[in-house]
mmCIF file of C-alpha atoms in Angstrom:
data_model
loop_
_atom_site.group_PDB
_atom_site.id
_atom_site.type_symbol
_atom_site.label_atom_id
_atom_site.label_comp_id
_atom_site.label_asym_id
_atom_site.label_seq_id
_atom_site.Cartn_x
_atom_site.Cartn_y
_atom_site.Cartn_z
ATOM 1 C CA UNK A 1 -6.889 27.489 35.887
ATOM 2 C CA UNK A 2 -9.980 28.646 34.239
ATOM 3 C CA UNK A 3 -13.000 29.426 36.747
ATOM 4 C CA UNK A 4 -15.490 29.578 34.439
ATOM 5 C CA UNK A 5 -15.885 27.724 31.105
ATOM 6 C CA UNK A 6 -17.003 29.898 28.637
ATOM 7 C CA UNK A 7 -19.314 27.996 25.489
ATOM 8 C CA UNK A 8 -17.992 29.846 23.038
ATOM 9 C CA UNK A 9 -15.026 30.111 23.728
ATOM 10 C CA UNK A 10 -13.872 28.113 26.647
ATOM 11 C CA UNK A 11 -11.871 31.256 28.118
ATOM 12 C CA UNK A 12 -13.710 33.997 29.816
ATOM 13 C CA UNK A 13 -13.163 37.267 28.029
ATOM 14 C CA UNK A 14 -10.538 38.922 30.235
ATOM 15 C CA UNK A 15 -7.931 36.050 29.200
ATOM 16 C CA UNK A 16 -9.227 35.576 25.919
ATOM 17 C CA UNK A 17 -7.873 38.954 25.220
ATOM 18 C CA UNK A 18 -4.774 38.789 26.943
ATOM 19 C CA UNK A 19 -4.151 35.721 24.368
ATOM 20 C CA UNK A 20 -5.333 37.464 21.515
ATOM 21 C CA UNK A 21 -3.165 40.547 22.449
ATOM 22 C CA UNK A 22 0.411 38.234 23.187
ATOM 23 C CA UNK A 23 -0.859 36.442 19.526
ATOM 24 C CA UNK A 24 -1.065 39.615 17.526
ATOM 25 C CA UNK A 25 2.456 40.656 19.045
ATOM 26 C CA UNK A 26 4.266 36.966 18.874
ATOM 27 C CA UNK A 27 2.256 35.156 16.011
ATOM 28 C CA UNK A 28 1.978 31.710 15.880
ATOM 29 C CA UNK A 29 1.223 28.803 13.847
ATOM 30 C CA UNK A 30 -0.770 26.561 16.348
ATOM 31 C CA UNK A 31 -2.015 27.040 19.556
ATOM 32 C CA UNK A 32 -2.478 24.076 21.893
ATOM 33 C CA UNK A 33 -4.840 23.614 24.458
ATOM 34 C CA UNK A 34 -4.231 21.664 27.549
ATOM 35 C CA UNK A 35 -8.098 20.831 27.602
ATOM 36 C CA UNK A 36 -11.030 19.062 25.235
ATOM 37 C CA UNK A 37 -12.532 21.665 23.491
ATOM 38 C CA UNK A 38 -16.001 21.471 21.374
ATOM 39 C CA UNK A 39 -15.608 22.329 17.416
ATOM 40 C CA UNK A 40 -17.282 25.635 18.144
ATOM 41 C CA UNK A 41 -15.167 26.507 21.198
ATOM 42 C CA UNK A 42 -12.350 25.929 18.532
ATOM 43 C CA UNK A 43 -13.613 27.713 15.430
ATOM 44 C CA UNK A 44 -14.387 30.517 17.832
ATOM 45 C CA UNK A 45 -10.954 31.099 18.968
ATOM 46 C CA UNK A 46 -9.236 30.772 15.423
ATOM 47 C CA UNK A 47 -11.457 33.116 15.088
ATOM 48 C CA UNK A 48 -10.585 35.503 17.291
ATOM 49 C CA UNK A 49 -6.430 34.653 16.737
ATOM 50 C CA UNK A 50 -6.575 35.126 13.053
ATOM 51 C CA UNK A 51 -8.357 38.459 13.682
ATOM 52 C CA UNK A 52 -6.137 39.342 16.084
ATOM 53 C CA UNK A 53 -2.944 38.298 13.982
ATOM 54 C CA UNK A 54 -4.478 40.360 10.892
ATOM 55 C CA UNK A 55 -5.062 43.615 12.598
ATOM 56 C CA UNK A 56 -1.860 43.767 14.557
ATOM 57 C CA UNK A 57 -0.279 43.046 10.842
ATOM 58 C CA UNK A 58 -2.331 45.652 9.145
ATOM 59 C CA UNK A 59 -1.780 48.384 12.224
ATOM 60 C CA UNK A 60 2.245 47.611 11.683
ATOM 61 C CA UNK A 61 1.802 47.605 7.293
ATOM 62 C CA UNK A 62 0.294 51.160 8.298
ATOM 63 C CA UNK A 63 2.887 52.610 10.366
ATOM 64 C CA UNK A 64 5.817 51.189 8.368
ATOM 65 C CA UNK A 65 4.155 52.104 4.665
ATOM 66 C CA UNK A 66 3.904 48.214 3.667
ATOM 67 C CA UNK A 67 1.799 47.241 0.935
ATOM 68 C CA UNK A 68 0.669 43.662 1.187
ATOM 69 C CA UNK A 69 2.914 40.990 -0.437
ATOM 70 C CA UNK A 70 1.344 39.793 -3.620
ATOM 71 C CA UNK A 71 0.355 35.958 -3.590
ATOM 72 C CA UNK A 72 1.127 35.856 -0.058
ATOM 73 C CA UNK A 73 -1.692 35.826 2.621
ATOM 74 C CA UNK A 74 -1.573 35.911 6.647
ATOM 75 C CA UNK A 75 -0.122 32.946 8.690
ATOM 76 C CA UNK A 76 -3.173 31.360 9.981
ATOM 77 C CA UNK A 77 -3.738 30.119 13.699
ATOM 78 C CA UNK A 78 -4.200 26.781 14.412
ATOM 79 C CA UNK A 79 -5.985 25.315 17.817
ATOM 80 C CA UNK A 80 -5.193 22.311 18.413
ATOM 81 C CA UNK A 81 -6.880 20.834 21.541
ATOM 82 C CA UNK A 82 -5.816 17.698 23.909
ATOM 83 C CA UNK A 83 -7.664 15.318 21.913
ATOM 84 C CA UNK A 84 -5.937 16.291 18.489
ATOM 85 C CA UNK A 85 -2.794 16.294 20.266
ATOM 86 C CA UNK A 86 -3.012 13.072 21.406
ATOM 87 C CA UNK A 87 -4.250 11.631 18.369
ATOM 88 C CA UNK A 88 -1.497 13.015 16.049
ATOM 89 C CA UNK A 89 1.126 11.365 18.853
ATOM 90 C CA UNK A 90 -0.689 8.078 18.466
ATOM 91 C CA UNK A 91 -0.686 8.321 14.414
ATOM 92 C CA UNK A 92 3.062 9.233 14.406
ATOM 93 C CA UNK A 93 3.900 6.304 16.827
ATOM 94 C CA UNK A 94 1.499 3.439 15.663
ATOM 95 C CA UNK A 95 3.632 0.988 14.150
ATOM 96 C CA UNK A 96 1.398 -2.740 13.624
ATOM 97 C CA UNK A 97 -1.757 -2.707 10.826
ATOM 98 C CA UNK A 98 -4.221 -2.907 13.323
ATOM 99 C CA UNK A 99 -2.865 0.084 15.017
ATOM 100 C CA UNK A 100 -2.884 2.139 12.551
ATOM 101 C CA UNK A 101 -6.094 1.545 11.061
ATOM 102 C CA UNK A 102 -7.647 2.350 15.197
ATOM 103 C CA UNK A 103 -5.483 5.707 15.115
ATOM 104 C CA UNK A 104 -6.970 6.311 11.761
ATOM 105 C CA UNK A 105 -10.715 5.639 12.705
ATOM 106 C CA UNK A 106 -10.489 7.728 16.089
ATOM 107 C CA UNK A 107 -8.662 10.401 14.205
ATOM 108 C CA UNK A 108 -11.463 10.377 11.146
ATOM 109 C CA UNK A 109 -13.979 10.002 14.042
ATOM 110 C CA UNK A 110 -12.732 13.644 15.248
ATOM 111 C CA UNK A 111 -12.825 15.297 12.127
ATOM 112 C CA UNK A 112 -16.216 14.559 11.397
ATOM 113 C CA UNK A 113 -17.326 16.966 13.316
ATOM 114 C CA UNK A 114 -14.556 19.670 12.683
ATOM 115 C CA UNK A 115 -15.326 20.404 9.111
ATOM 116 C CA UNK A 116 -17.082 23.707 9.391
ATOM 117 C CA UNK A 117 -17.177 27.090 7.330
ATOM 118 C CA UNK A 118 -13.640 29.079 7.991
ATOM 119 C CA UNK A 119 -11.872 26.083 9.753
ATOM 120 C CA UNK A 120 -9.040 26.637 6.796
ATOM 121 C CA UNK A 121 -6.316 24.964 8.910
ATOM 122 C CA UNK A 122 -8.534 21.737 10.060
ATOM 123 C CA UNK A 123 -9.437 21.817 6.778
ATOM 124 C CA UNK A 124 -6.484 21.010 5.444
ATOM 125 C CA UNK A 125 -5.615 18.311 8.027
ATOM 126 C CA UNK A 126 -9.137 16.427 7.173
ATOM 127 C CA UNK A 127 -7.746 16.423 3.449
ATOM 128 C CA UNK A 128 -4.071 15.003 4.561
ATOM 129 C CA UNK A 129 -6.129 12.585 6.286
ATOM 130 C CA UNK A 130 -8.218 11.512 3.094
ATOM 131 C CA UNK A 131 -4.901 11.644 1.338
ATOM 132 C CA UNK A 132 -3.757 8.920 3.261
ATOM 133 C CA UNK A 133 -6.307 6.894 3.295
ATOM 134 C CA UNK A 134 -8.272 7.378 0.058
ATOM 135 C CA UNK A 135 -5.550 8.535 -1.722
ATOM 136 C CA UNK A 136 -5.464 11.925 -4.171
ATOM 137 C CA UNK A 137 -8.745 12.474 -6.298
ATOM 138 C CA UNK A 138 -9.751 15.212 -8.508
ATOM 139 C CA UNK A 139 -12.538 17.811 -9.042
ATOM 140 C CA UNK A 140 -14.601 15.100 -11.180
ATOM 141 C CA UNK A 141 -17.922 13.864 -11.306
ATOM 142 C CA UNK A 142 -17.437 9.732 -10.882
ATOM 143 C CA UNK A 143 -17.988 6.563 -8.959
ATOM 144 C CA UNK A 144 -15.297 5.255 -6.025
ATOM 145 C CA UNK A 145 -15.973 1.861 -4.571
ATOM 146 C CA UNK A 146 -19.761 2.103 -5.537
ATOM 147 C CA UNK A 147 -20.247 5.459 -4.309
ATOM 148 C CA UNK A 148 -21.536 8.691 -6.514
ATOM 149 C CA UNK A 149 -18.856 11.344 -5.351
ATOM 150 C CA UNK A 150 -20.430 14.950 -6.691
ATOM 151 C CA UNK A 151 -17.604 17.405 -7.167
ATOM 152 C CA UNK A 152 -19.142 19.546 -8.192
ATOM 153 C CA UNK A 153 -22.481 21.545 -7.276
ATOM 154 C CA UNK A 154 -22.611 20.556 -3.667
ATOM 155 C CA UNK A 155 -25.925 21.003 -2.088
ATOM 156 C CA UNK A 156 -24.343 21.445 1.437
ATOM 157 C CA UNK A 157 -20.508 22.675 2.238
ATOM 158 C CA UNK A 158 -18.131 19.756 2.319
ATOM 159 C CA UNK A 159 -20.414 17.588 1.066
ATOM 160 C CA UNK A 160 -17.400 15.682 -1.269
ATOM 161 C CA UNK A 161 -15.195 15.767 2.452
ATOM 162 C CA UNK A 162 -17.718 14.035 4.113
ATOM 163 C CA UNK A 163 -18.198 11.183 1.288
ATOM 164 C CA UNK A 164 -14.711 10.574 0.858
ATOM 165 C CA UNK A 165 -14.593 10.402 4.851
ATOM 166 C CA UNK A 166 -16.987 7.960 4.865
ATOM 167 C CA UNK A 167 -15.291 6.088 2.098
ATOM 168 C CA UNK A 168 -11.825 6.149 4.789
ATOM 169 C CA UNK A 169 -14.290 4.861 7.154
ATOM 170 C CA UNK A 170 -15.215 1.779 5.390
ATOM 171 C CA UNK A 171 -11.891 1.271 4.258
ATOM 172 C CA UNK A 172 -10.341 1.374 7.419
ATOM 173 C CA UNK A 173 -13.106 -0.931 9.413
ATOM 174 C CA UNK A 174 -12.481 -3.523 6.520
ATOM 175 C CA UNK A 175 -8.793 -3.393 7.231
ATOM 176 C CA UNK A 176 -9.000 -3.559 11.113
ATOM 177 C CA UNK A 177 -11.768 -6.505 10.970
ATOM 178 C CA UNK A 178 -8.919 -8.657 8.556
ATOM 179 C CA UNK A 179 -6.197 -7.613 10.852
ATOM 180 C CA UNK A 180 -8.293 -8.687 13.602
ATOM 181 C CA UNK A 181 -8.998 -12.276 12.012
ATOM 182 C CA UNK A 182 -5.432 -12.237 11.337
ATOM 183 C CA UNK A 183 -4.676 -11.781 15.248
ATOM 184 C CA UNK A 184 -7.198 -14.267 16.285
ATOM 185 C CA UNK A 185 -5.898 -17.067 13.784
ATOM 186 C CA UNK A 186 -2.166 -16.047 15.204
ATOM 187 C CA UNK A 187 -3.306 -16.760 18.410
ATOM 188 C CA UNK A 188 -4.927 -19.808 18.049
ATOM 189 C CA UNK A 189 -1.173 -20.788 16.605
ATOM 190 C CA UNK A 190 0.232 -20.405 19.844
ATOM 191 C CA UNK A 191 -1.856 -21.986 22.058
ATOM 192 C CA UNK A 192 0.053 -23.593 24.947
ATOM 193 C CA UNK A 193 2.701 -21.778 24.544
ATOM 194 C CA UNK A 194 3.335 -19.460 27.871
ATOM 195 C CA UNK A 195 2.811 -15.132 27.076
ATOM 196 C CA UNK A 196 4.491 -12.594 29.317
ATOM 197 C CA UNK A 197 4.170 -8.921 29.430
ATOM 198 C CA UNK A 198 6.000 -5.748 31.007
ATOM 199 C CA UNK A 199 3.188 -3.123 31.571
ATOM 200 C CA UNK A 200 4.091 0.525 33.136
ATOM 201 C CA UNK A 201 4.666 3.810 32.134
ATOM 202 C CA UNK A 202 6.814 5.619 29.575
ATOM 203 C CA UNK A 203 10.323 5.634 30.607
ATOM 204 C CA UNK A 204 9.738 3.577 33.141
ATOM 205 C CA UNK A 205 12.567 0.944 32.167
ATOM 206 C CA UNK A 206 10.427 -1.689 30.064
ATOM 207 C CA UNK A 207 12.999 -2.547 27.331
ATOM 208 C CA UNK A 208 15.512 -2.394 29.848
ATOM 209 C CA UNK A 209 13.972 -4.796 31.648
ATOM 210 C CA UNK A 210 13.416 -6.885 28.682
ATOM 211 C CA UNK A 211 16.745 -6.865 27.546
ATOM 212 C CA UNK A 212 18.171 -7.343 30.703
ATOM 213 C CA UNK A 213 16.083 -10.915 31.044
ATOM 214 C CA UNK A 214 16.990 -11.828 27.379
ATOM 215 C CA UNK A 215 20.793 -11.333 27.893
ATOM 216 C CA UNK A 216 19.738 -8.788 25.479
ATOM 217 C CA UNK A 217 22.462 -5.881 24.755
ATOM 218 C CA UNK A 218 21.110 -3.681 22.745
#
């Protein structure tokens, strides 16, 4: 239990370094967080991983008389805080339309604010995510769905990220405000005709239940 949240970097110094130290002897690909944490609190302690990671490589390159691979670059360290967590179980299990476009807003919604200078790794997710939803584009100068998108030249870092997340945006809200006419008209199909549901936790025997009351045996 931390006592004392630290702004910068959510831990307080003494266990910040006791991470840093088991990271630079056990390295790791992500680290999860069992808390919300702020995009600096994360940046900062990717910060201090990867740093971590690199000098316990270069201290073991030294004493073993290791060059450094050509073409091949140090295993970055990923943070990845309650929030993201949840949100990537939510994408992977969202199954209707509507679902999936309110996964995708929330998890756009989180990125937003996560595209900063250094962030390689979030980086990268925030471009699977405009893969998805915008689908690939290229280093050109051009217009998508009546926006200029500047590839090139950007006055401000991720400037093209943060058009083509706003494009995703739009997208999405169009798609969740059909699929939510779509519901509404469904609906209004089955008036009078009676709607039960099984509410409780996970595992707690729902489909059993349900087959159970259907004569269902699967």
């Amino acid at each position: 239990k931390v006592r004392q949240i630290d702004p910068n970097t959510y831990f307080g110094k003494g266990k910040l370094q006791e991470l840093a130290l088991y990271l630079a002897d056990n390295p790791s690909d992500f680290v999860f967080v069992n808390t919300t944490l702020t995009p600096q609190q994360s940046r900062n302690l990717e910060m201090v991983f990867n740093n971590a990671v690199a000098a316990a490589d270069a201290r073991d390159r030294r004493e073993e008389g290791r060059a450094v691979p050509k073409g091949k670059g140090l295993p970055s360290v990923e943070v990845v805080d309650r929030n993201r967590l949840v949100l990537d179980i939510f994408h992977l299990r969202a199954d209707s339309p509507q679902a999936k476009c309110q996964v995708g807003l929330a998890r756009l919604e989180y990125l937003k604010s996560r595209l900063t200078l250094g962030s390689k790794a979030r980086l990268r997710e925030t471009l699977k995510v405009l893969h998805e939803h915008v689908g690939p584009f290229k280093e050109v100068t051009g217009f998508k769905n009546d926006v200029d998108v500047q590839h090139h030249y950007e006055a401000t870092p991720f400037q093209t990220e943060r058009v083509l997340l706003r494009i995703a945006e739009g997208r999405l809200k169009k798609m969740l405000e059909i699929e939510k006419r779509t519901k509404k008209l469904h609906r209004t199909n089955r008036e009078g005709v009676p709607t039960i549901g099984i509410v409780g936790y996970t595992n707690a025997g729902k489909t059993s239940l349900m087959n159970r009351l259907t004569d269902r045996s699967e």
